[in-house]
Coordinates of C-alpha atoms and ligand atoms in Angstrom, one line a residue:
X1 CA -59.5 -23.1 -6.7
X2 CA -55.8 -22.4 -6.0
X3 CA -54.8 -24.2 -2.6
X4 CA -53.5 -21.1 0.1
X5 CA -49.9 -21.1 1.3
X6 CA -49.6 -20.3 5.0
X7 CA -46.0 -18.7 5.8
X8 CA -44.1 -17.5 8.8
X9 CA -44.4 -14.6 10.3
X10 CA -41.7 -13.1 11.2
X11 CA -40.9 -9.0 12.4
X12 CA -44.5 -7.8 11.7
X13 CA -44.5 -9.5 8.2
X14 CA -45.4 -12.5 6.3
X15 CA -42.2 -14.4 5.4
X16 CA -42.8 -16.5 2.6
X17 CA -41.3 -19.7 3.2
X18 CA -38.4 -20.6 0.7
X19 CA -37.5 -23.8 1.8
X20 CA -39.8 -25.4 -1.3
X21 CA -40.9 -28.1 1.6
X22 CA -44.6 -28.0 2.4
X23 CA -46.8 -30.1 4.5
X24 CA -50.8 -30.4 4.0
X25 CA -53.4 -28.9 6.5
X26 CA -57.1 -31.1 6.1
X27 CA -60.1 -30.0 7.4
X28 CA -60.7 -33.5 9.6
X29 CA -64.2 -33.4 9.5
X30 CA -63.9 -33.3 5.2
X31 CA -60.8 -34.6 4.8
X32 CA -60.4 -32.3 2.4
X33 CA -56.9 -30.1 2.0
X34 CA -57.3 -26.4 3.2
X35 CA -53.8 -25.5 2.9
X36 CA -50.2 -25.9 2.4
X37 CA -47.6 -25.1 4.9
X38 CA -44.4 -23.9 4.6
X39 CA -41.9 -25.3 6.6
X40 CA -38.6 -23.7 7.9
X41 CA -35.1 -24.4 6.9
X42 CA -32.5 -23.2 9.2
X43 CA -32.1 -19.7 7.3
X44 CA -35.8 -19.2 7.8
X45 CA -34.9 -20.3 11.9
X46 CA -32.2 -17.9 11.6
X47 CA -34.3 -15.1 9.8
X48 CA -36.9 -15.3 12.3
X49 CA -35.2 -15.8 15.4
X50 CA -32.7 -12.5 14.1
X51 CA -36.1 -10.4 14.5
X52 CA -37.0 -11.8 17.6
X53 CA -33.5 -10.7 19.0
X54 CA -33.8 -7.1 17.4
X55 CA -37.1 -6.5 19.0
X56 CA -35.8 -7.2 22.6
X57 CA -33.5 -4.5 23.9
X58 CA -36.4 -2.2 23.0
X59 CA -39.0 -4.3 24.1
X60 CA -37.4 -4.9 27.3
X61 CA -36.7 -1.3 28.2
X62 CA -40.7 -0.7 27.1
X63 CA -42.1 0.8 30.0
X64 CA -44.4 -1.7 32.5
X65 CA -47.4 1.0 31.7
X66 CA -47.1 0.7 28.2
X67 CA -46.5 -3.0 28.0
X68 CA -49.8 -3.1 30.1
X69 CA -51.5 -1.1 27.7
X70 CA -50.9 -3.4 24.4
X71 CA -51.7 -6.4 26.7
X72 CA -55.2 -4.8 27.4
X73 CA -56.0 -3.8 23.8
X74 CA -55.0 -7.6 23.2
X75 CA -57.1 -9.0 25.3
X76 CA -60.1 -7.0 24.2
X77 CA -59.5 -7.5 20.7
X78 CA -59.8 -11.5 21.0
X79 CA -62.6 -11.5 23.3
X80 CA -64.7 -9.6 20.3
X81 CA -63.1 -11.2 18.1
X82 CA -63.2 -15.0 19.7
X83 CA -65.5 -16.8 17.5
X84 CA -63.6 -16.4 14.4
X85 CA -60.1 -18.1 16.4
X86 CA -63.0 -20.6 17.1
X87 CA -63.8 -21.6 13.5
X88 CA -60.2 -21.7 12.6
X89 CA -59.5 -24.1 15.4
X90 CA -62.6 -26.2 14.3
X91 CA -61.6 -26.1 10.3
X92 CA -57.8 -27.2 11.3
X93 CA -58.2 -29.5 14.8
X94 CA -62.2 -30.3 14.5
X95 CA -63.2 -29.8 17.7
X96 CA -67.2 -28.6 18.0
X97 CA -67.5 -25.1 17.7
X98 CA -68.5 -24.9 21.6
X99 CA -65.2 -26.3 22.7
X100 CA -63.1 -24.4 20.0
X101 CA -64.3 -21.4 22.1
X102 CA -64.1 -22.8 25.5
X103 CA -60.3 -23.3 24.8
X104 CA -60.0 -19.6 23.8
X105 CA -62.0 -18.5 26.5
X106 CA -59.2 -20.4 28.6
X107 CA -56.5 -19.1 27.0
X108 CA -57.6 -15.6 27.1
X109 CA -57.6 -16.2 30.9
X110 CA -53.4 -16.4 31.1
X111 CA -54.2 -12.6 28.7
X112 CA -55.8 -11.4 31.8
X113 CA -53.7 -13.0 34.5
X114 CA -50.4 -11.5 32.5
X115 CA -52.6 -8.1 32.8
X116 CA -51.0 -7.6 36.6
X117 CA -47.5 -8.2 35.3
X118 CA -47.1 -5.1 37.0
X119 CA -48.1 -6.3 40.3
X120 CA -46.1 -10.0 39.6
X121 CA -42.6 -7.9 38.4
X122 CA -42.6 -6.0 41.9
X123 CA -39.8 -7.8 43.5
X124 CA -38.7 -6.9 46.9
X125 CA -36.3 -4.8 48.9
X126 CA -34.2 -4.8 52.3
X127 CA -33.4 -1.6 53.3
X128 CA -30.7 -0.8 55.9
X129 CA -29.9 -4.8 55.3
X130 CA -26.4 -3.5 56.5
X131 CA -25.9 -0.6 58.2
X132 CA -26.8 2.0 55.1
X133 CA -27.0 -0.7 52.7
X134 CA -29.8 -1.8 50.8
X135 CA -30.5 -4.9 48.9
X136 CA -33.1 -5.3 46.0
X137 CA -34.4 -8.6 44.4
X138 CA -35.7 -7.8 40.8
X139 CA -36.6 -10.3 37.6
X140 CA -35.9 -9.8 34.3
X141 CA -36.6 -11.1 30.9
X142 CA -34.2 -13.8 29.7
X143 CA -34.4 -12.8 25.8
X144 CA -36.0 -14.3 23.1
X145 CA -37.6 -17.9 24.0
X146 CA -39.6 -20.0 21.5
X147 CA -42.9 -22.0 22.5
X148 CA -43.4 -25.0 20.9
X149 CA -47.3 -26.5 20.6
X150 CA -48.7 -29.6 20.0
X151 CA -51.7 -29.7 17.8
X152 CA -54.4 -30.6 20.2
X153 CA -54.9 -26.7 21.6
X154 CA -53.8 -24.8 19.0
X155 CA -54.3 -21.2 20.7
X156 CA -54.8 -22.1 24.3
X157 CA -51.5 -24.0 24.9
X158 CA -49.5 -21.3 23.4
X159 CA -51.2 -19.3 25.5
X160 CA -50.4 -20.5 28.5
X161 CA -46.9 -19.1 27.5
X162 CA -47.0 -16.2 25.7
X163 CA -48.6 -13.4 27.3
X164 CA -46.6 -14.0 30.3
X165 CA -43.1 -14.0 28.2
X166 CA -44.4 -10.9 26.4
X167 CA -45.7 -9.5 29.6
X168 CA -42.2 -9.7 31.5
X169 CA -40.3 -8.1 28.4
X170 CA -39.1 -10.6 26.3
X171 CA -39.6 -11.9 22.6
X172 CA -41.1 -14.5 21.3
X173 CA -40.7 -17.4 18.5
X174 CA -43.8 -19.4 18.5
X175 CA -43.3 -23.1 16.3
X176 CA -47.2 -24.2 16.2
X177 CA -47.9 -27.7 15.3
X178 CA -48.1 -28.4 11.6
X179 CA -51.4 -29.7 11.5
X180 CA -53.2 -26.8 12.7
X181 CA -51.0 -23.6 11.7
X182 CA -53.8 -20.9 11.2
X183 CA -54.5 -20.0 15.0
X184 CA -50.9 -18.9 15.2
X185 CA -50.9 -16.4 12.1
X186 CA -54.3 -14.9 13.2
X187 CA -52.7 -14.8 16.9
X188 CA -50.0 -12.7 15.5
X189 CA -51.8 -10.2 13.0
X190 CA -54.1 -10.1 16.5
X191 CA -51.2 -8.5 18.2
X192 CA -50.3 -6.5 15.9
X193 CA -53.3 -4.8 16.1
X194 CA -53.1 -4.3 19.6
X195 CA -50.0 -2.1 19.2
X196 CA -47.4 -4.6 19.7
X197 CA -43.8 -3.5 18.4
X198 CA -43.0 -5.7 15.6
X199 CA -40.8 -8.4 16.1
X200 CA -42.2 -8.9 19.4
X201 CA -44.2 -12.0 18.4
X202 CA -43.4 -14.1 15.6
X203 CA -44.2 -17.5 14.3
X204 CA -42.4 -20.1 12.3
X205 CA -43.8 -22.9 10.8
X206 CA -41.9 -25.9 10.4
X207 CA -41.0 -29.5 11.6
X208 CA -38.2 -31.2 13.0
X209 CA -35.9 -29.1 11.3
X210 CA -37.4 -26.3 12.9
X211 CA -37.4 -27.6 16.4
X212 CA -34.2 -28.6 16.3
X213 CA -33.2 -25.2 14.6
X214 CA -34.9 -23.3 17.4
X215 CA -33.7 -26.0 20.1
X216 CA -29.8 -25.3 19.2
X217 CA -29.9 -21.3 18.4
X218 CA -27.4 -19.4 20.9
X219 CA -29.7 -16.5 20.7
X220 CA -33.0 -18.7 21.8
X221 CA -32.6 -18.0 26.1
X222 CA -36.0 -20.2 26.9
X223 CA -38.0 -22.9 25.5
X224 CA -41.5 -23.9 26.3
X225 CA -42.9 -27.4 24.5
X226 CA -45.5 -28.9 24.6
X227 CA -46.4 -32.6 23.1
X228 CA -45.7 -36.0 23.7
X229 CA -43.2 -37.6 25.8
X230 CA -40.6 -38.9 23.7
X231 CA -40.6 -35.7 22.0
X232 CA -40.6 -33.5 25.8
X233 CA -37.9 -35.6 26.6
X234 CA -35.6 -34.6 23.8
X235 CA -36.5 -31.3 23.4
X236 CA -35.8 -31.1 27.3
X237 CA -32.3 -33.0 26.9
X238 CA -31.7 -30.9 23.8
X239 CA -32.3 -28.0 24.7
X240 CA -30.6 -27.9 28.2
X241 CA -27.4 -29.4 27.0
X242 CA -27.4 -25.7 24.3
X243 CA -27.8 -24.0 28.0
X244 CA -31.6 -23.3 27.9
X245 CA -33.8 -23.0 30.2
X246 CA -36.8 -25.8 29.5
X247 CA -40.2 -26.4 30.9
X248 CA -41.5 -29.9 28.3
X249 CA -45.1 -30.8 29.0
X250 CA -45.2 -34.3 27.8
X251 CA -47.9 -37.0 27.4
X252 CA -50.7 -38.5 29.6
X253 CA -52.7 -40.9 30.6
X254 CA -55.5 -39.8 33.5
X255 CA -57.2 -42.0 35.8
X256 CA -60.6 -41.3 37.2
X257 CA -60.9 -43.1 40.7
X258 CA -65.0 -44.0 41.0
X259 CA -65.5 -44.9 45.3
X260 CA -68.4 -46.8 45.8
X261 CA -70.2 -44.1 47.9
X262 CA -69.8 -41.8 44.6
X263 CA -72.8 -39.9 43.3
X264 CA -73.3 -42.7 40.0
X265 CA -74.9 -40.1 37.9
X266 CA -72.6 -37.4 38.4
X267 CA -69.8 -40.1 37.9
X268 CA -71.2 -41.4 35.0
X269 CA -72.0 -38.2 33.2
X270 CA -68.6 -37.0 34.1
X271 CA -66.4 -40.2 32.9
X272 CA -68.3 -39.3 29.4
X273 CA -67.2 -35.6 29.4
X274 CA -63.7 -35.9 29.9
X275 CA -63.0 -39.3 27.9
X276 CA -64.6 -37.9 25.1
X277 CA -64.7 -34.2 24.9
X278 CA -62.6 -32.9 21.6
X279 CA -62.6 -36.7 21.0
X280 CA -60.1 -37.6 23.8
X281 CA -57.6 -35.3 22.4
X282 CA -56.8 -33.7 25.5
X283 CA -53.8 -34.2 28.0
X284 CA -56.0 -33.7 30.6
X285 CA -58.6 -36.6 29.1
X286 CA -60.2 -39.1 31.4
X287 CA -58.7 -42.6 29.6
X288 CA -58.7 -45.1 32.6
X289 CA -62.1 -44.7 34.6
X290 CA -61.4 -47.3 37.4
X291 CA -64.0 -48.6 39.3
X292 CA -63.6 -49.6 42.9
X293 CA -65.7 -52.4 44.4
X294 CA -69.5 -53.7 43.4
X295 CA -70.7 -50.9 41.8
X296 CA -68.5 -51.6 38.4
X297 CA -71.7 -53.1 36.2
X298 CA -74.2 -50.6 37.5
X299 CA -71.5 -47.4 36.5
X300 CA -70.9 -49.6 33.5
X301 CA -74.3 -49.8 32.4
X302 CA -74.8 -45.5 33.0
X303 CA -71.7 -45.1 30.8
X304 CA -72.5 -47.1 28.6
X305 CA -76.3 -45.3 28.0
X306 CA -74.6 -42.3 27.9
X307 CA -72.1 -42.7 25.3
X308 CA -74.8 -44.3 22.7
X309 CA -76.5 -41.2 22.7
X310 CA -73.5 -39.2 21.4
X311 CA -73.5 -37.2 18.7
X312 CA -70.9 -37.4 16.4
X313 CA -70.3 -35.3 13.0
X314 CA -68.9 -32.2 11.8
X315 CA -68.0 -29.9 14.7
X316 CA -69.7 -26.9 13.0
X317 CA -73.1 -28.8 13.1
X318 CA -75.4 -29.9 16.3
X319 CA -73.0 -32.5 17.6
X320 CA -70.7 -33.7 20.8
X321 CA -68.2 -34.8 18.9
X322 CA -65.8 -34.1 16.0
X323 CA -63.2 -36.5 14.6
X324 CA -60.2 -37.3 14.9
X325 CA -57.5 -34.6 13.6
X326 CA -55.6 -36.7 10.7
X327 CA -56.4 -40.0 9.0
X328 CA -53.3 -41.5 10.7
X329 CA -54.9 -40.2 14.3
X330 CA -58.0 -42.2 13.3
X331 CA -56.2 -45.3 12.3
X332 CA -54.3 -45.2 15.3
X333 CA -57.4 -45.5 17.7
X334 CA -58.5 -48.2 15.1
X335 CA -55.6 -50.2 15.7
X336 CA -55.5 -49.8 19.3
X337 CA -59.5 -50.9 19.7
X338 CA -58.3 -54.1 17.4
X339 CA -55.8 -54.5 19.9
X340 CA -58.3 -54.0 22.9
X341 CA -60.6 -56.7 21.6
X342 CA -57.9 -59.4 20.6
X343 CA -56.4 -58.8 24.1
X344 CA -59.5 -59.7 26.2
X345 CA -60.8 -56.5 26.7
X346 CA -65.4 -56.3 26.4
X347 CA -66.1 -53.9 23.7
X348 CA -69.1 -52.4 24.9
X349 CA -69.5 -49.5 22.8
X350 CA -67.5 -50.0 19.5
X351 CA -66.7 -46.6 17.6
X352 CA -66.2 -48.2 14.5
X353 CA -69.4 -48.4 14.1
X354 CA -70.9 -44.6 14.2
X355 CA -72.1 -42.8 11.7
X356 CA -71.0 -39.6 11.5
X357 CA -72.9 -36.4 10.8
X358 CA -70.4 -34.8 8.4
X359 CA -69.6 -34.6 4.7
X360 CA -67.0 -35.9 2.5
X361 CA -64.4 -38.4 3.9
X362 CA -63.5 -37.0 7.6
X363 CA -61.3 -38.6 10.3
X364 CA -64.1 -40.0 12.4
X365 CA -64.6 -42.6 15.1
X366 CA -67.4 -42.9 17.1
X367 CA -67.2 -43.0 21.1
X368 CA -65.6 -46.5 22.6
X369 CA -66.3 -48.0 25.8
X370 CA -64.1 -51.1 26.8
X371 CA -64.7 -53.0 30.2
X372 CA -62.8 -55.6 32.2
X373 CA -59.5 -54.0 30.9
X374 CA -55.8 -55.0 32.5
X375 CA -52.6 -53.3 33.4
X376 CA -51.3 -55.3 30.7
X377 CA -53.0 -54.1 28.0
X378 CA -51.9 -51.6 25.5
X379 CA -55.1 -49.9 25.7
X380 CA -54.3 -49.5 29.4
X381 CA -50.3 -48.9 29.1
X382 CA -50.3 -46.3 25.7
X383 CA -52.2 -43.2 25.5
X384 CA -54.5 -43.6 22.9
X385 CA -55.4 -40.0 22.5
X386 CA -58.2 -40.4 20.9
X387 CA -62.0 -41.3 22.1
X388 CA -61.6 -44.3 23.5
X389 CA -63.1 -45.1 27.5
X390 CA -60.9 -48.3 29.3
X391 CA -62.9 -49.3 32.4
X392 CA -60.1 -51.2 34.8
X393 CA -62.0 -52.8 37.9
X394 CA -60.3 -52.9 41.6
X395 CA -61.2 -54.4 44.5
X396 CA -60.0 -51.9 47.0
X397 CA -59.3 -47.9 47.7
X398 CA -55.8 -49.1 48.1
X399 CA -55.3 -51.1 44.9
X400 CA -56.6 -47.8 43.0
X401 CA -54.0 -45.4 44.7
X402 CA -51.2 -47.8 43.7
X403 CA -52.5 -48.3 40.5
X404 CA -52.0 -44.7 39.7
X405 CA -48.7 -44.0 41.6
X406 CA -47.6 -46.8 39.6
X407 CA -48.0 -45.4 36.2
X408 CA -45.2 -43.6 34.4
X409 CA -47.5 -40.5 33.6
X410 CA -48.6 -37.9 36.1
X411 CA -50.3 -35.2 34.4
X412 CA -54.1 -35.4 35.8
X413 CA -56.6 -37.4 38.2
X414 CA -59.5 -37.4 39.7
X415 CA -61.4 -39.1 42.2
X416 CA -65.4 -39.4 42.8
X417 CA -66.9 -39.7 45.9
X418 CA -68.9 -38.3 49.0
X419 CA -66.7 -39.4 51.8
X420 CA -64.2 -36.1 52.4
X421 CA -61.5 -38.2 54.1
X422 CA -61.0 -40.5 51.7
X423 CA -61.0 -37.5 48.7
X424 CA -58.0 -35.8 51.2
X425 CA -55.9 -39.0 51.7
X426 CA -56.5 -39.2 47.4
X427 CA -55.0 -35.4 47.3
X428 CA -52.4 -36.6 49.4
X429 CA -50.9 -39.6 48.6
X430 CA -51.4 -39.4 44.6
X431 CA -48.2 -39.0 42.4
X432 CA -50.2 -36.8 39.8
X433 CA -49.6 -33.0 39.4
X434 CA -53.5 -31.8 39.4
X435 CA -56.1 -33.1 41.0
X436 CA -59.7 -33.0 40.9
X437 CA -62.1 -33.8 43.6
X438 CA -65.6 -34.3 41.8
X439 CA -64.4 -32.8 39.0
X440 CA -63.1 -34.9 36.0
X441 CA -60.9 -32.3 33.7
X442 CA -58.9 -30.2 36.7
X443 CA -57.4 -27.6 34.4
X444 CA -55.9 -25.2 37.0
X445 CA -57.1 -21.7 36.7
X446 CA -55.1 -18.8 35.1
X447 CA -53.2 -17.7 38.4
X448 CA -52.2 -20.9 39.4
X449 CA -49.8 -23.3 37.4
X450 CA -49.9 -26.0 35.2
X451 CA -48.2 -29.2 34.9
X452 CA -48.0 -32.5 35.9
X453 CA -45.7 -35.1 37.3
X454 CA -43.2 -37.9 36.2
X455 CA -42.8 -38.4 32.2
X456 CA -45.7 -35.6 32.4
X457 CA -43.4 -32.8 32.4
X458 CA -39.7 -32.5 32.0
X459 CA -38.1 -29.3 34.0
X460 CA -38.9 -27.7 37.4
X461 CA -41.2 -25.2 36.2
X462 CA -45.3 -25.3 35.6
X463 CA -47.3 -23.4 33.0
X464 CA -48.3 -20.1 33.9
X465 CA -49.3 -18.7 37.3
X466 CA -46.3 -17.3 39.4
X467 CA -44.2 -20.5 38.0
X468 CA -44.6 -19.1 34.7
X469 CA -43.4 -15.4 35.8
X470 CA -40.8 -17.0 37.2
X471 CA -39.8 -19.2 34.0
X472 CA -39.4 -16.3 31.7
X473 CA -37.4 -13.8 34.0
X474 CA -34.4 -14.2 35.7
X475 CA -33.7 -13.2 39.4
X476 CA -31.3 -10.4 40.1
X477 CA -30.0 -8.7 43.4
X478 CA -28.5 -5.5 43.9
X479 CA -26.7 -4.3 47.2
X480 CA -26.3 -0.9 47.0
X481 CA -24.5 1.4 49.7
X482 CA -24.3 5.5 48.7
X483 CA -20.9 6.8 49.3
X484 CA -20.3 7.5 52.9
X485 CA -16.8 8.1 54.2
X486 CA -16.9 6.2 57.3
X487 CA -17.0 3.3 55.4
X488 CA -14.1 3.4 53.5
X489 CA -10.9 0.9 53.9
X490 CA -9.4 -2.1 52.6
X491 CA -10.9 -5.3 53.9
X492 CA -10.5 -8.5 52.0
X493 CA -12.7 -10.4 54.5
X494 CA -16.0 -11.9 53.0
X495 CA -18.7 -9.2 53.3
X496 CA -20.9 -9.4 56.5
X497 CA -23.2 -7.5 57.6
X498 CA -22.7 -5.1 60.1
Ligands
NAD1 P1 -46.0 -34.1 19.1 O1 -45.0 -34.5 20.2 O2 -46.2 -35.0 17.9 O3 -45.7 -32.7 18.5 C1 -45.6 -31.6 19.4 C2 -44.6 -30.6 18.7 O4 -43.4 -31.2 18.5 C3 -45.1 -30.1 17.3 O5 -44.9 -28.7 17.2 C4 -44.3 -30.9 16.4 O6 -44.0 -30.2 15.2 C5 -43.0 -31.1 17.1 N1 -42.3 -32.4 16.8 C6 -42.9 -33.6 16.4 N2 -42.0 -34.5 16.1 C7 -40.8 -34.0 16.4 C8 -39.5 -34.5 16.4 N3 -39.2 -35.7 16.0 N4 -38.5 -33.6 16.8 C9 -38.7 -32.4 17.1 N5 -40.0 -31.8 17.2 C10 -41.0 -32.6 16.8 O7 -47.4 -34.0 19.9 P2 -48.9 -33.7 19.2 O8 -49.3 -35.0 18.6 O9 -48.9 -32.5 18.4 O10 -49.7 -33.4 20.5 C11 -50.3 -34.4 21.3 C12 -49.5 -34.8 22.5 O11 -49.3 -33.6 23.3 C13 -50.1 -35.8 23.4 O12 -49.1 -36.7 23.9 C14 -50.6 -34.9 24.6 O13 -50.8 -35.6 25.8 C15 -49.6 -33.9 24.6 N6 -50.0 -32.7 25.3 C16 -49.6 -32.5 26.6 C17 -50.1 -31.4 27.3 C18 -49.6 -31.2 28.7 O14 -49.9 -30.1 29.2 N7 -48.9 -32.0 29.3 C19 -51.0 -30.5 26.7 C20 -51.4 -30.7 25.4 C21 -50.9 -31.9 24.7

């Protein structure tokens, strides 16, 4: 059997890639190679980015009605149709079926908050702001922008952008992660469907080359990225200094605050779902669970239980847990639980050691529980991304507030307990963009924004929500007076308003 070739897509059209570079995409929990994708050169940046810029004037001068319309038939295309983006996320990232289709279900969300751009373009008006003068505030699109994923959400990430920029009348470029292309293509013949001009939405596959392509094309007005730091911080300082506007979504590493008044079940069943869910390959991942006062060993011990009886296998079977999305991911979190244990950390669950439901030679490791851990050590100081629990014990409330505002990442937190005051000083006083009371993962909802703090995010703008509206459209005022002869005159006085 003939291994496929994914390609761009680019103007309502495959564009087969001619660059003669390809990278491999595995199916983690086989290890075996699915695919090979092509990956841009600058003409194929230049090619695609060309029909993104031919498709705006039109798009943008597309009435709000009919834009609506394609958005609806979108959105009720992938709701049927969500379990097949599922599989497609679980053959390329691994996740388990469930969580495949919780993330489209989540992107989907944005679909239908992008549904009311009509309501969110309204702008406002003055009228009789001066005598017979009125002034109008509207947005526009900025152009074609490009969105740039990570691998880890592979249609609800890009998601959290795209509707919106499509809603408000621009074009898109979307660059999905090389690892797991396929939810991108499917995304686009998706649109299609729904009525979408061509050109509208494309995609182009690529690395570096491409980013950098994308990053430094005068016709590109906006970029959106997300992945990890380093790389948010150069696409942000990239980008900017070619006179884009850039919102970079970087790296993480979320602390879960356990009070001793906290529910212990609750806390313990959470700290399990949100350091291991999708294997810890979430942003929003629990990865420091820190335990304040004497009921460390008790919390501990609930973990602990919990995590044994994890399953862990082949994300279309029976299981929690898939593996890890590439054999270098896997050996990654190997290295960094050898590093754990030679730094003093207690092992108390050790992922090396599961035995994974799956066939053939996937990416797997097991769930990992270490206790005892220290500020110092590179379990506590990197994020691991990958499933891998670091219990860090304090003595005080206090010491676990300035733990957290001391670390370099603010994306998410969370804090367990019964005792309301201490929860609102928590929402307060933390340095941390989201924040969940009771609740481990706190992915903001569709209509809010997303995005966190510090080397979490690079640019002044969140995800979606009204930040999002505002990032792909561009304020404009217009002061209009009708002729009227009494107003006529030379006056080369600054305006005022009389
Ligand atoms: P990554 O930074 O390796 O890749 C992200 C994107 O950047 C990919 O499209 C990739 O092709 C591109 N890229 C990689 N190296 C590049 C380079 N040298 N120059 C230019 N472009 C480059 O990230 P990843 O491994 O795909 O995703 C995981 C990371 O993303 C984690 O750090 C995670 O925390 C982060 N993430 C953050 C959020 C958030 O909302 N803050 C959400 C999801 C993931």
């Amino acid at each position: 059997m003939t291994t496929p070739t994914l390609n761009h897509w680019s103007g309502g059209a495959e564009l087969p890639g001619r660059a003669g570079r390809y990278s491999e995409v595995t199916d983690p929990a086989t290890g075996a190679v699915t695919a090979r994708l092509a990956l841009a050169e600058q003409s194929e940046v230049d090619a695609v980015v060309a029909a993104a810029t031919a498709a705006f004037p039109a798009w943008r001068d597309t009435s709000l009605a009919r834009r609506t319309q394609v958005l609806f038939r979108f959105r009720e295309l992938l709701n049927a149709r969500k379990d097949e983006l599922a599989a497609l996320i679980t053959a390329e990232h691994g996740k388990v079926l469930s969580d495949a289709a919780g993330e489209v279900t989540r992107g989907q969300e944005v679909v239908e908050f992008a549904c009311g751009i009509l309501h969110l373009l309204k702008g406002s008006a003055s009228v009789n702001a001066s005598t017979k003068v009125d002034v109008t505030s509207v947005r526009q699109p900025v152009g074609p922008v490009a969105i740039i994923g990570p691998f880890n959400f592979p249609a609800m990430v890009p998601m959290w952008f795209f509707p919106i920029a499509i809603a408000a009348g621009n074009t898109v470029v979307l660059k999905p992660s090389e690892k797991v292309p396929s939810a991108a293509l499917w995304l686009a013949r998706l649109w299609q469907e729904a009525g979408l001009p061509d050109g509208v939405f494309n995609v182009l596959n690529g690395d570096k080359v491409a980013v950098d392509g994308l990053l430094t094309h005068p016709d590109i007005k906006a970029v959106s990225f997300v992945g990890s730091t380093p790389i948010a911080r150069y696409v942000y300082e990239t980008g900017t200094a070619h006179g884009k506007r850039v919102q970079a979504l970087g790296g993480a590493k979320n602390h879960m605050v356990v009070l001793p008044d906290a529910d212990l079940d609750l806390a313990a069943d959470q700290a399990v779902n949100a350091g291991y869910g999708s294997a810890g390959e979430r942003c929003m991942a629990i990865s420091a669970l820190v335990a304040v006062g004497d009921i460390a060993d008790e919390l501990v011990a609930r973990i602990a239980d919990r995590t044994r009886a994890l399953r862990t296998g082949d994300g279309r079977r029976d299981c929690d847990m898939g593996p890890l999305v590439t054999a270098a991911a896997r050996d990654r979190v190997t290295g960094y639980i050898e590093a754990g244990q030679a730094a003093g950390a207690e092992l108390v669950v050790d992922g090396r050691e599961t035995k994974p439901d799956a066939d053939g030679d996937g990416f797997f490791i097991g769930p990992t529980l270490f206790d005892h851990v220290t500020t110092d050590m590179s379990i506590y100081t990197d994020e691991i991304f990958g499933p891998v629990l670091s219990v860090v014990r304090v003595d005080t409330y206090d010491e676990a507030i300035a733990l957290i505002n001391a670390n370099p990442y603010g994306n998410g937190t969370a804090i367990f307990t019964n005792d309301g005051g201490a929860a609102r000083r928590f929402a307060d006083e933390i340095e941390v963009g989201m924040v969940g009371i009771n609740v481990p993962v706190p992915v903001p909802v569709a209509y809010h924004s997303f995005g966190g703090w510090k080397n979490s995010l690079f640019g002044d703008t969140h995800a979606h929500g009204v930040e999002g509206v505002h990032f792909f459209t561009r304020g404009k005022v217009i002061t209009t007076r009708w002729l009227d002869p009494s107003h006529g005159g030379i006056n080369l006085g600054f305006p005022q308003n009389t």
